[in-house]
Amino acid sequence: IINNEFIPALDRVGELYEQGKIFLPQLMGAAETAKRGFDIIKAGLPSDTSSSHMKIVLATVKGDIHDIGKNIVKMLLENYGYEVIDLGKDVEPDVIIKTVKEQNIRLVGLSALMTTTVHNMEETIALLHESCPDCKIMVGGAVLTAELAKSIGADYYSKDAAGSAKIAAEVEAAL
């Protein structure tokens, strides 16, 4: 349901927004509707409290309040058995670094939807590499490309939630 219905629908809403055929209120309404749907689906899934996978931190970078993409990634990673520490949206770099150190995190996922927050993502990545050199960083979001992700110092780029799960498996296998 998620991969075949929700994600394509959200992709279509994003396309319509980019084309100027719908506007921010419709985009936010669609995101909220999708979140409610995800919550309903998640409530019906069996909960596996015996996660044998690594912990992953997810956050939307400082200055960005959009979190639907991050929430999709979170749900998918949890469905694969990863323990996800969701720091939310508009997260300061020091909060991310503190969590990584306290929880011995090996993978952080950062999200940015707005071009104005890519600089904040770059700053967060630099601080993470400096403070937590063993931690890998994957990034995603509507404004990013693989080239841009590389240029701001990210270890991995994912264009979608499924890619994030593959990255998590790769990082975990290398531990």
Coordinates of C-alpha atoms in Angstrom, one line a residue:
I1 CA 0.0 0.0 0.0
I2 CA 2.8 2.4 0.9
N3 CA 5.0 1.8 -2.1
N4 CA 2.3 1.3 -4.6
E5 CA -0.3 3.9 -3.5
F6 CA 0.9 6.5 -1.0
I7 CA 4.4 7.2 -2.4
P8 CA 3.3 7.6 -6.0
A9 CA 0.4 9.8 -4.9
L10 CA 2.8 12.0 -2.9
D11 CA 5.1 12.1 -5.9
R12 CA 2.3 13.3 -8.1
V13 CA 1.2 16.0 -5.6
G14 CA 4.9 17.2 -5.5
E15 CA 4.9 17.3 -9.3
L16 CA 1.7 19.3 -9.4
Y17 CA 3.1 21.7 -6.8
E18 CA 6.3 22.2 -8.8
Q19 CA 4.2 22.9 -12.0
G20 CA 2.2 25.5 -10.1
K21 CA -1.1 23.5 -10.6
I22 CA -1.6 23.3 -6.8
F23 CA -0.4 25.6 -4.1
L24 CA 1.1 25.3 -0.6
P25 CA -2.2 24.7 1.3
Q26 CA -3.1 21.8 -1.0
L27 CA 0.5 20.4 -0.7
M28 CA 0.3 20.6 3.1
G29 CA -3.2 19.1 3.1
A30 CA -2.0 16.2 1.1
A31 CA 1.0 15.7 3.4
E32 CA -1.2 15.7 6.5
T33 CA -3.6 13.3 4.9
A34 CA -0.8 11.0 4.0
K35 CA 0.6 11.2 7.5
R36 CA -2.8 10.2 8.9
G37 CA -2.9 7.2 6.5
F38 CA 0.6 6.2 7.5
D39 CA -0.4 6.3 11.1
I40 CA -3.4 4.1 10.5
I41 CA -1.3 1.6 8.6
K42 CA 1.5 1.6 11.2
A43 CA -1.0 1.0 14.0
G44 CA -2.2 -2.1 12.2
L45 CA 1.3 -3.6 11.7
P46 CA 2.7 -6.0 14.2
S47 CA 5.2 -4.3 16.5
D48 CA 8.6 -6.0 16.6
T49 CA 10.3 -4.9 19.8
S50 CA 13.3 -7.2 19.3
S51 CA 15.1 -5.1 16.7
S52 CA 18.4 -6.7 15.8
H53 CA 19.4 -3.9 13.5
M54 CA 21.4 -0.8 14.3
K55 CA 19.9 2.5 15.5
I56 CA 19.5 5.3 12.9
V57 CA 19.0 9.0 13.7
L58 CA 16.7 11.0 11.3
A59 CA 16.2 14.7 11.4
T60 CA 15.0 17.5 9.2
V61 CA 17.8 20.2 9.2
K62 CA 17.7 23.5 11.0
G63 CA 15.3 26.0 9.3
D64 CA 13.2 23.4 7.5
I65 CA 9.8 22.5 8.9
H66 CA 8.8 19.9 6.3
D67 CA 8.9 16.3 7.5
I68 CA 6.7 14.1 5.4
G69 CA 9.6 12.6 3.5
K70 CA 11.5 12.0 6.7
N71 CA 8.4 10.4 8.2
I72 CA 8.1 8.0 5.2
V73 CA 11.7 7.0 5.5
K74 CA 11.2 6.5 9.3
M75 CA 8.2 4.2 8.8
L76 CA 10.0 2.2 6.1
L77 CA 13.2 1.7 8.1
E78 CA 11.1 0.7 11.2
N79 CA 9.3 -1.8 9.0
Y80 CA 12.7 -3.3 8.1
G81 CA 13.5 -3.7 11.8
Y82 CA 15.7 -0.6 12.4
E83 CA 15.3 1.4 15.5
V84 CA 14.8 5.0 14.4
I85 CA 15.5 7.9 16.7
D86 CA 13.4 10.7 15.1
L87 CA 14.6 14.1 16.2
G88 CA 11.9 15.9 14.3
K89 CA 12.1 19.0 12.1
D90 CA 14.1 22.2 12.3
V91 CA 16.8 20.4 14.3
E92 CA 20.0 22.2 15.4
P93 CA 23.3 20.4 14.6
D94 CA 24.3 20.2 18.2
V95 CA 21.2 18.2 19.0
I96 CA 22.0 15.7 16.3
I97 CA 25.7 15.4 17.4
K98 CA 24.7 14.9 21.0
T99 CA 22.3 12.1 20.1
V100 CA 24.9 10.4 17.8
K101 CA 27.5 10.4 20.6
E102 CA 25.1 9.3 23.4
Q103 CA 23.6 6.5 21.3
N104 CA 26.7 5.4 19.4
I105 CA 24.9 6.0 16.1
R106 CA 26.6 4.9 12.9
L107 CA 24.1 6.3 10.4
V108 CA 22.3 9.7 10.3
G109 CA 19.6 10.6 7.8
L110 CA 19.2 14.3 7.1
S111 CA 16.3 15.8 5.1
A112 CA 15.8 19.2 3.5
L113 CA 13.0 20.3 1.3
M114 CA 13.9 23.9 0.8
T115 CA 16.9 25.3 -1.2
T116 CA 17.4 27.8 1.6
T117 CA 18.2 25.1 4.1
V118 CA 20.9 23.2 2.0
H119 CA 23.6 25.4 3.6
N120 CA 22.3 24.3 7.1
M121 CA 22.5 20.7 5.9
E122 CA 26.1 21.2 4.7
E123 CA 27.0 22.8 8.1
T124 CA 25.4 19.9 10.0
I125 CA 27.3 17.4 7.8
A126 CA 30.7 19.1 8.4
L127 CA 30.1 19.2 12.2
L128 CA 29.0 15.5 12.2
H129 CA 32.1 14.5 10.2
E130 CA 34.3 16.5 12.6
S131 CA 32.7 15.3 15.9
C132 CA 31.6 11.8 14.9
P133 CA 34.0 10.5 12.3
D134 CA 32.7 6.9 12.4
C135 CA 29.1 8.0 11.6
K136 CA 27.9 7.9 8.0
I137 CA 25.5 10.5 6.7
M138 CA 22.7 9.9 4.2
V139 CA 20.7 12.8 2.8
G140 CA 17.5 13.2 0.8
G141 CA 14.9 15.8 0.0
A142 CA 13.3 17.5 -3.0
V143 CA 16.1 20.0 -3.5
L144 CA 18.9 17.5 -3.5
T145 CA 20.6 15.5 -6.3
A146 CA 23.4 13.0 -6.0
E147 CA 25.9 15.6 -7.2
L148 CA 24.7 18.2 -4.7
A149 CA 24.8 15.7 -1.9
K150 CA 28.4 14.8 -2.7
S151 CA 29.4 18.5 -2.9
I152 CA 28.0 19.2 0.6
G153 CA 29.9 16.2 2.1
A154 CA 27.2 13.6 2.4
D155 CA 28.3 10.0 2.4
Y156 CA 25.1 8.8 0.7
Y157 CA 22.2 10.2 -1.2
S158 CA 18.8 8.7 -1.6
K159 CA 16.1 9.9 -3.8
D160 CA 13.4 7.9 -2.0
A161 CA 12.6 5.9 1.1
A162 CA 13.4 2.5 -0.5
G163 CA 16.9 3.8 -1.3
S164 CA 17.3 4.8 2.4
A165 CA 16.6 1.2 3.4
K166 CA 19.3 -0.1 1.0
I167 CA 21.8 2.4 2.3
A168 CA 21.0 1.4 5.9
A169 CA 21.6 -2.3 5.0
E170 CA 24.9 -1.4 3.3
V171 CA 26.2 0.6 6.3
E172 CA 25.1 -2.1 8.7
A173 CA 26.9 -4.8 6.6
A174 CA 30.1 -2.8 6.8
L175 CA 30.1 -2.6 10.6

